[in-house]
Amino acid sequence: MNTLADEIAALIDAEGPMPVATFMGLALGHPTKGYYIKQDPLGKAGDFITAPEISQMFGELIGVCFADYWQRTGAPAPIRLVELGPGRGTLMADMIRAMRVLPQMREALSVHLVETSPALRERQRASLDACGQQATWHNSFDQVPDDAPLFLVANEFFDALPVTQFACHAGKFHLRTIANDGPGRFRFALSAAMKVPQELLPAQMPQDGDILETCPPACAITGEIARRIAKSGGIALIIDYGHEGPAFGDTLQAVRQHQFAPVLETPGDADLTAHVDFTPLKSEAQRHGCIALGTVTQGKFLRDLGLEARAARLAQAHPESAQDIAAARSRLMDDNEMGRLFKVMAIIQAGAPSPAGFAA
Ligand code: SAH
């Protein structure tokens, strides 16, 4: 059987070097051979572990944050509870369990999961069945009904959306592409020089080799989220590793079995991600009349939501797991773990109260 690398090589032979975004889109989302499409990559036995897979506390605190926000914005009904890229469904299940404290909220909500991977949809269904929650699946966010306040969370979803890269060469920017480099090998290449959008450019002068990244799908989805929140209310929490640009830098990375791997070597068999630049996402939210809060670091966000107290209570109830709970708390919050690299941004309606976790 042809591998995905063979298919990509044939495409490049036929049509010429492909933009980085096309390569990334195929590596992750090819209809049969894409990384997320054909397998469940999460967990110890997989390639990487995410915050909700580290501890139930992560999803519980986000559930409590949403429950508090729902109450403080007048307990609207109905509402759409949406997750983009829900992985194994762990975060959604933990949120739903935490929302048990507000039976009226559970009555008011319908759950919508935006997921392209058949393998992961099955995992999500099992997680939600276990907590007695029905859900509807969609291939893209614009298919979620647009008729009610939105309570939306996306954890490590935006980093999986294809980035476009430009590289500086001889004083000019060029679209960065991927070319064939002999049988079974790829290399980076450059297309003709082109103008890059002004807002991508940092203040300092570009040097040869500098790289700029932009993620048009992330901007489009954020714009649609903000348009809906401006119209109907609600909140979106976007959680990911990243920064607030503009900045030069090549952040494309591949991870396989918990180790960094060469980016171009095994398309479809390694996770391929790029850091999220939150600046254009904030601009999109504001352009639609919403308020963008943050970013705050994941460590500060979880501390403000009470992770330390939650960990202490959990350890008291399960003394046999106290060490694991302490380890999970450090992993989620500490600066040298996920606490500083991961950032949280909220989108809310203009004039609406600020959610918990975004205190000055
Ligand atoms: N949020 C989960 C999983 C993160 S992995 C967690 O924190 O554990 C990325 C998730 O996004 C996976 O569920 C993957 O299948 C999904 N995904 C990636 N690209 C997508 C796309 N373009 N549309 C919908 N889902 C996508």
Short mmCIF file of C-alpha atoms and ligand atoms in Angstrom, two decimals:
data_model
loop_
_atom_site.label_atom_id
_atom_site.label_comp_id
_atom_site.label_asym_id
_atom_site.label_seq_id
_atom_site.Cartn_x
_atom_site.Cartn_y
_atom_site.Cartn_z
CA MET A 1 0.00 0.00 0.00
CA ASN A 2 1.17 3.53 -0.77
CA THR A 3 2.23 5.49 2.29
CA LEU A 4 1.13 9.08 2.81
CA ALA A 5 4.74 10.12 2.05
CA ASP A 6 4.44 8.36 -1.36
CA GLU A 7 1.20 10.19 -2.07
CA ILE A 8 2.66 13.55 -1.12
CA ALA A 9 5.78 12.88 -3.26
CA ALA A 10 3.55 12.04 -6.26
CA LEU A 11 1.55 15.23 -5.74
CA ILE A 12 4.75 17.29 -5.63
CA ASP A 13 6.01 15.54 -8.79
CA ALA A 14 2.78 16.42 -10.57
CA GLU A 15 2.19 19.95 -9.29
CA GLY A 16 5.49 21.24 -7.93
CA PRO A 17 6.54 22.06 -4.36
CA MET A 18 3.61 22.37 -1.92
CA PRO A 19 3.09 25.10 0.70
CA VAL A 20 3.89 24.08 4.30
CA ALA A 21 0.17 24.47 5.13
CA THR A 22 -0.81 21.90 2.47
CA PHE A 23 1.76 19.42 3.80
CA MET A 24 0.60 19.94 7.40
CA GLY A 25 -3.07 19.63 6.41
CA LEU A 26 -2.40 16.32 4.62
CA ALA A 27 -0.13 14.95 7.37
CA LEU A 28 -2.82 15.51 10.00
CA GLY A 29 -6.06 15.33 8.08
CA HIS A 30 -5.64 13.20 4.91
CA PRO A 31 -9.02 11.39 4.63
CA THR A 32 -7.55 7.92 5.26
CA LYS A 33 -3.85 8.30 6.11
CA GLY A 34 -3.86 11.50 8.19
CA TYR A 35 -2.34 11.33 11.65
CA TYR A 36 -5.55 12.14 13.55
CA ILE A 37 -7.81 10.30 11.15
CA LYS A 38 -6.34 6.83 11.51
CA GLN A 39 -5.55 6.56 15.21
CA ASP A 40 -5.95 7.77 18.77
CA PRO A 41 -2.57 9.42 19.38
CA LEU A 42 -3.12 10.43 23.01
CA GLY A 43 -1.94 8.98 26.27
CA LYS A 44 1.13 7.19 27.63
CA ALA A 45 1.11 4.53 24.90
CA GLY A 46 0.54 7.16 22.19
CA ASP A 47 2.58 10.17 21.16
CA PHE A 48 1.64 12.93 23.60
CA ILE A 49 -0.39 13.71 26.73
CA THR A 50 -2.66 16.71 27.12
CA ALA A 51 -3.85 18.55 30.24
CA PRO A 52 -7.22 16.78 30.55
CA GLU A 53 -5.42 13.42 30.25
CA ILE A 54 -3.07 14.40 33.08
CA SER A 55 -5.85 15.00 35.59
CA GLN A 56 -9.62 15.25 35.93
CA MET A 57 -9.03 18.52 37.82
CA PHE A 58 -8.37 20.38 34.55
CA GLY A 59 -11.81 19.67 33.07
CA GLU A 60 -13.57 20.05 36.40
CA LEU A 61 -12.21 23.57 36.90
CA ILE A 62 -13.21 24.62 33.40
CA GLY A 63 -16.68 23.18 34.06
CA VAL A 64 -16.90 25.21 37.26
CA CYS A 65 -15.69 28.33 35.41
CA PHE A 66 -18.47 27.85 32.80
CA ALA A 67 -21.10 27.12 35.48
CA ASP A 68 -20.16 30.30 37.34
CA TYR A 69 -20.21 32.31 34.11
CA TRP A 70 -23.58 30.88 33.13
CA GLN A 71 -25.04 31.97 36.47
CA ARG A 72 -23.46 35.40 36.33
CA THR A 73 -24.80 36.05 32.81
CA GLY A 74 -28.41 35.36 33.80
CA ALA A 75 -28.60 31.54 33.48
CA PRO A 76 -29.59 31.57 29.77
CA ALA A 77 -31.45 28.57 28.32
CA PRO A 78 -30.90 26.87 25.99
CA ILE A 79 -27.12 27.04 25.49
CA ARG A 80 -24.72 25.24 23.17
CA LEU A 81 -21.76 23.64 24.96
CA VAL A 82 -19.14 23.13 22.27
CA GLU A 83 -15.67 21.60 22.20
CA LEU A 84 -13.31 21.87 19.25
CA GLY A 85 -11.00 18.86 18.84
CA PRO A 86 -12.15 16.93 21.92
CA GLY A 87 -9.50 14.15 21.78
CA ARG A 88 -10.78 11.31 23.96
CA GLY A 89 -13.71 13.31 25.30
CA THR A 90 -12.10 13.46 28.73
CA LEU A 91 -12.28 17.24 29.12
CA MET A 92 -15.95 17.36 28.13
CA ALA A 93 -16.86 14.46 30.46
CA ASP A 94 -15.02 16.08 33.40
CA MET A 95 -16.72 19.42 32.69
CA ILE A 96 -20.15 17.78 32.55
CA ARG A 97 -19.56 16.00 35.86
CA ALA A 98 -18.54 19.28 37.50
CA MET A 99 -21.70 20.94 36.16
CA ARG A 100 -23.82 18.49 38.18
CA VAL A 101 -23.78 21.19 40.86
CA LEU A 102 -26.16 23.14 38.61
CA PRO A 103 -28.92 20.79 37.40
CA GLN A 104 -30.66 23.67 35.59
CA MET A 105 -27.53 24.27 33.56
CA ARG A 106 -27.31 20.62 32.57
CA GLU A 107 -30.96 20.84 31.52
CA ALA A 108 -30.23 23.93 29.43
CA LEU A 109 -27.23 22.64 27.51
CA SER A 110 -26.74 20.53 24.43
CA VAL A 111 -23.26 19.20 23.71
CA HIS A 112 -21.62 19.66 20.29
CA LEU A 113 -18.27 18.11 19.45
CA VAL A 114 -16.30 19.31 16.43
CA GLU A 115 -14.12 16.37 15.42
CA THR A 116 -12.88 15.03 12.08
CA SER A 117 -11.32 11.79 13.32
CA PRO A 118 -13.53 8.68 13.25
CA ALA A 119 -11.16 6.92 15.70
CA LEU A 120 -11.44 9.75 18.22
CA ARG A 121 -15.21 10.17 17.77
CA GLU A 122 -15.58 6.60 19.06
CA ARG A 123 -13.48 7.41 22.14
CA GLN A 124 -15.51 10.56 22.73
CA ARG A 125 -18.79 8.67 22.48
CA ALA A 126 -17.59 6.17 25.10
CA SER A 127 -16.50 8.96 27.49
CA LEU A 128 -19.82 10.76 27.22
CA ASP A 129 -21.86 7.55 27.48
CA ALA A 130 -20.08 6.90 30.78
CA CYS A 131 -21.46 10.13 32.22
CA GLY A 132 -24.90 9.79 30.62
CA GLN A 133 -24.49 12.73 28.25
CA GLN A 134 -25.79 12.84 24.69
CA ALA A 135 -23.90 14.79 22.05
CA THR A 136 -23.91 15.73 18.39
CA TRP A 137 -20.77 15.55 16.23
CA HIS A 138 -19.79 17.99 13.49
CA ASN A 139 -16.92 18.12 11.00
CA SER A 140 -16.47 21.86 11.35
CA PHE A 141 -17.53 24.61 13.75
CA ASP A 142 -19.77 26.39 11.25
CA GLN A 143 -22.06 23.32 11.30
CA VAL A 144 -22.90 23.85 14.99
CA PRO A 145 -26.36 25.46 15.20
CA ASP A 146 -26.11 29.23 15.53
CA ASP A 147 -29.14 30.00 17.69
CA ALA A 148 -28.14 30.25 21.35
CA PRO A 149 -25.37 31.45 23.70
CA LEU A 150 -22.12 29.61 23.09
CA PHE A 151 -20.00 28.01 25.82
CA LEU A 152 -16.96 26.83 23.89
CA VAL A 153 -13.62 25.32 24.85
CA ALA A 154 -10.68 24.38 22.61
CA ASN A 155 -7.65 22.76 24.26
CA GLU A 156 -4.71 22.00 21.97
CA PHE A 157 -6.94 22.33 18.90
CA PHE A 158 -5.60 25.50 17.27
CA ASP A 159 -2.02 24.16 17.29
CA ALA A 160 -3.15 21.40 14.91
CA LEU A 161 -4.45 23.82 12.25
CA PRO A 162 -2.17 24.24 9.20
CA VAL A 163 0.22 27.19 9.32
CA THR A 164 1.51 29.11 6.33
CA GLN A 165 5.19 30.03 6.54
CA PHE A 166 7.21 32.76 4.84
CA ALA A 167 11.02 32.76 4.87
CA CYS A 168 13.30 35.77 4.35
CA HIS A 169 15.90 35.27 1.61
CA ALA A 170 18.10 37.99 0.09
CA GLY A 171 16.04 40.64 1.87
CA LYS A 172 12.65 39.45 0.57
CA PHE A 173 9.97 37.13 1.90
CA HIS A 174 9.03 33.96 0.01
CA LEU A 175 6.29 31.42 0.63
CA ARG A 176 7.97 28.40 2.26
CA THR A 177 7.23 25.16 0.43
CA ILE A 178 8.17 21.49 0.57
CA ALA A 179 9.90 19.79 -2.36
CA ASN A 180 10.98 16.23 -3.09
CA ASP A 181 14.59 15.49 -2.20
CA GLY A 182 15.20 12.08 -3.74
CA PRO A 183 13.14 8.95 -3.09
CA GLY A 184 11.27 9.05 0.20
CA ARG A 185 12.78 12.37 1.26
CA PHE A 186 11.48 15.93 1.45
CA ARG A 187 13.19 19.30 1.89
CA PHE A 188 12.07 22.87 2.46
CA ALA A 189 12.10 25.18 -0.56
CA LEU A 190 11.03 28.73 -1.43
CA SER A 191 8.59 30.02 -4.02
CA ALA A 192 8.83 33.41 -5.76
CA ALA A 193 9.21 36.50 -3.53
CA MET A 194 5.92 37.97 -2.30
CA LYS A 195 4.57 40.67 -0.02
CA VAL A 196 3.58 39.48 3.46
CA PRO A 197 0.71 41.11 5.38
CA GLN A 198 2.03 44.13 7.30
CA GLU A 199 0.52 42.98 10.61
CA LEU A 200 2.70 39.85 10.60
CA LEU A 201 5.93 41.86 10.64
CA PRO A 202 7.76 42.41 13.95
CA ALA A 203 9.39 45.79 14.58
CA GLN A 204 12.96 44.60 13.96
CA MET A 205 14.48 44.26 10.49
CA PRO A 206 14.22 40.73 9.06
CA GLN A 207 17.47 38.80 8.59
CA ASP A 208 17.98 36.12 5.98
CA GLY A 209 16.57 32.85 7.28
CA ASP A 210 13.93 34.54 9.48
CA ILE A 211 10.53 32.85 9.29
CA LEU A 212 7.04 34.26 9.72
CA GLU A 213 3.99 32.10 10.41
CA THR A 214 0.30 32.75 10.00
CA CYS A 215 -2.69 30.48 10.48
CA PRO A 216 -5.65 31.59 8.34
CA PRO A 217 -7.95 28.73 9.52
CA ALA A 218 -7.41 29.74 13.17
CA CYS A 219 -8.39 33.32 12.35
CA ALA A 220 -11.47 32.20 10.40
CA ILE A 221 -12.73 29.95 13.22
CA THR A 222 -12.04 32.59 15.88
CA GLY A 223 -13.90 35.17 13.81
CA GLU A 224 -16.93 32.89 13.56
CA ILE A 225 -16.84 32.18 17.32
CA ALA A 226 -16.69 35.91 18.05
CA ARG A 227 -19.46 36.72 15.59
CA ARG A 228 -21.75 34.30 17.42
CA ILE A 229 -20.79 35.48 20.91
CA ALA A 230 -21.32 39.12 19.88
CA LYS A 231 -24.80 38.15 18.67
CA SER A 232 -25.99 35.65 21.31
CA GLY A 233 -23.58 35.83 24.26
CA GLY A 234 -21.55 33.16 25.99
CA ILE A 235 -17.84 32.56 26.34
CA ALA A 236 -15.00 30.85 24.49
CA LEU A 237 -11.81 29.61 26.15
CA ILE A 238 -8.89 28.93 23.82
CA ILE A 239 -6.05 27.08 25.54
CA ASP A 240 -2.82 26.26 23.74
CA TYR A 241 0.91 26.63 23.74
CA GLY A 242 1.95 29.78 22.07
CA HIS A 243 2.76 33.45 22.35
CA GLU A 244 1.54 36.90 21.44
CA GLY A 245 3.31 37.97 18.24
CA PRO A 246 4.26 39.35 15.89
CA ALA A 247 7.58 37.50 16.05
CA PHE A 248 9.99 35.71 13.78
CA GLY A 249 10.35 31.99 14.34
CA ASP A 250 9.76 28.54 12.90
CA THR A 251 7.57 26.75 15.46
CA LEU A 252 6.55 23.78 13.34
CA GLN A 253 7.35 20.64 15.32
CA ALA A 254 6.76 16.92 15.09
CA VAL A 255 6.31 14.66 18.12
CA ARG A 256 6.31 10.88 18.11
CA GLN A 257 6.19 8.64 21.16
CA HIS A 258 6.76 11.64 23.45
CA GLN A 259 9.96 12.70 21.59
CA PHE A 260 10.59 15.43 19.05
CA ALA A 261 10.92 13.94 15.55
CA PRO A 262 12.10 15.38 12.19
CA VAL A 263 9.26 17.49 10.81
CA LEU A 264 9.31 16.17 7.23
CA GLU A 265 10.22 12.55 7.80
CA THR A 266 7.06 10.60 8.60
CA PRO A 267 3.95 12.52 7.52
CA GLY A 268 0.88 10.83 9.00
CA ASP A 269 2.87 8.99 11.67
CA ALA A 270 3.95 11.90 13.87
CA ASP A 271 1.95 14.72 15.44
CA LEU A 272 2.68 17.98 13.64
CA THR A 273 1.88 21.23 15.41
CA ALA A 274 2.80 24.91 15.45
CA HIS A 275 2.68 27.41 18.31
CA VAL A 276 -0.45 29.52 18.38
CA ASP A 277 0.01 33.26 17.88
CA PHE A 278 -2.80 34.74 19.97
CA THR A 279 -2.42 38.30 18.63
CA PRO A 280 -4.34 37.77 15.36
CA LEU A 281 -6.97 35.76 17.26
CA LYS A 282 -7.50 38.67 19.65
CA SER A 283 -7.81 41.04 16.68
CA GLU A 284 -10.45 38.78 15.12
CA ALA A 285 -12.46 38.74 18.37
CA GLN A 286 -12.28 42.52 18.64
CA ARG A 287 -13.09 43.04 14.97
CA HIS A 288 -16.42 41.31 15.64
CA GLY A 289 -17.14 43.56 18.62
CA CYS A 290 -16.17 41.10 21.35
CA ILE A 291 -13.74 41.50 24.24
CA ALA A 292 -10.65 39.29 24.18
CA LEU A 293 -9.25 38.64 27.67
CA GLY A 294 -5.71 37.42 28.35
CA THR A 295 -3.69 35.73 27.44
CA VAL A 296 -2.93 34.51 30.94
CA THR A 297 -0.61 31.60 31.56
CA GLN A 298 -2.23 28.24 32.23
CA GLY A 299 -0.52 28.22 35.64
CA LYS A 300 -2.11 31.50 36.71
CA PHE A 301 -5.47 30.58 35.19
CA LEU A 302 -5.66 27.29 37.09
CA ARG A 303 -4.41 28.87 40.33
CA ASP A 304 -7.13 31.55 40.09
CA LEU A 305 -9.74 28.86 39.49
CA GLY A 306 -8.60 27.08 42.68
CA LEU A 307 -6.55 24.14 41.44
CA GLU A 308 -4.48 24.01 44.64
CA ALA A 309 -7.54 23.76 46.88
CA ARG A 310 -9.13 21.20 44.55
CA ALA A 311 -5.95 19.09 44.60
CA ALA A 312 -5.84 19.23 48.41
CA ARG A 313 -9.47 18.10 48.72
CA LEU A 314 -8.99 15.33 46.19
CA ALA A 315 -5.88 14.09 48.02
CA GLN A 316 -7.80 14.08 51.31
CA ALA A 317 -10.56 11.99 49.74
CA HIS A 318 -8.05 9.64 48.05
CA PRO A 319 -4.95 9.50 50.29
CA GLU A 320 -3.65 6.49 48.33
CA SER A 321 -3.35 8.77 45.25
CA ALA A 322 -1.97 11.84 47.03
CA GLN A 323 1.42 11.59 45.28
CA ASP A 324 -0.13 11.30 41.82
CA ILE A 325 -2.42 14.24 42.49
CA ALA A 326 0.51 16.40 43.62
CA ALA A 327 2.47 15.38 40.51
CA ALA A 328 -0.48 16.25 38.25
CA ARG A 329 -0.88 19.63 39.94
CA SER A 330 2.80 20.47 39.31
CA ARG A 331 2.64 19.27 35.74
CA LEU A 332 -0.38 21.44 34.95
CA MET A 333 0.77 24.54 36.83
CA ASP A 334 4.52 24.79 37.26
CA ASP A 335 6.47 27.25 35.14
CA ASN A 336 8.92 24.62 33.93
CA GLU A 337 6.09 22.23 33.03
CA MET A 338 2.87 23.35 31.25
CA GLY A 339 2.22 26.36 33.50
CA ARG A 340 4.01 29.03 31.50
CA LEU A 341 4.19 27.79 27.90
CA PHE A 342 0.43 27.19 27.73
CA LYS A 343 -1.77 30.28 27.53
CA VAL A 344 -5.49 30.90 27.96
CA MET A 345 -7.52 33.48 26.09
CA ALA A 346 -11.22 34.19 26.64
CA ILE A 347 -13.71 35.76 24.24
CA ILE A 348 -16.81 37.38 25.74
CA GLN A 349 -19.53 39.82 24.70
CA ALA A 350 -18.78 43.54 25.05
CA GLY A 351 -20.12 44.70 28.43
CA ALA A 352 -20.36 41.15 29.84
CA PRO A 353 -18.70 40.26 33.17
CA SER A 354 -15.20 38.76 33.16
CA PRO A 355 -15.01 35.02 33.76
CA ALA A 356 -13.15 33.54 36.73
CA GLY A 357 -9.48 32.92 35.98
CA PHE A 358 -8.85 36.33 34.39
CA ALA A 359 -8.38 38.47 37.52
CA ALA A 360 -5.92 41.35 37.07
N1 SAH B 1 -8.52 18.61 23.15
C1 SAH B 1 -8.03 17.26 23.33
C2 SAH B 1 -7.26 16.72 22.12
C3 SAH B 1 -6.19 17.56 21.52
S1 SAH B 1 -5.49 16.78 20.07
C4 SAH B 1 -7.21 17.19 24.58
O1 SAH B 1 -6.89 18.23 25.15
O2 SAH B 1 -6.88 16.09 25.00
C5 SAH B 1 -6.29 17.64 18.74
C6 SAH B 1 -7.74 17.26 18.52
O3 SAH B 1 -8.25 18.05 17.45
C7 SAH B 1 -8.00 15.83 18.13
O4 SAH B 1 -9.25 15.44 18.67
C8 SAH B 1 -8.05 15.92 16.60
O5 SAH B 1 -8.67 14.82 15.99
C9 SAH B 1 -8.81 17.20 16.44
N2 SAH B 1 -8.62 17.90 15.16
C10 SAH B 1 -7.45 18.20 14.56
N3 SAH B 1 -7.65 18.92 13.44
C11 SAH B 1 -8.99 19.09 13.34
C12 SAH B 1 -9.83 19.77 12.40
N4 SAH B 1 -9.32 20.42 11.36
N5 SAH B 1 -11.16 19.76 12.63
C13 SAH B 1 -11.68 19.12 13.71
N6 SAH B 1 -10.93 18.46 14.62
C14 SAH B 1 -9.61 18.44 14.44
#
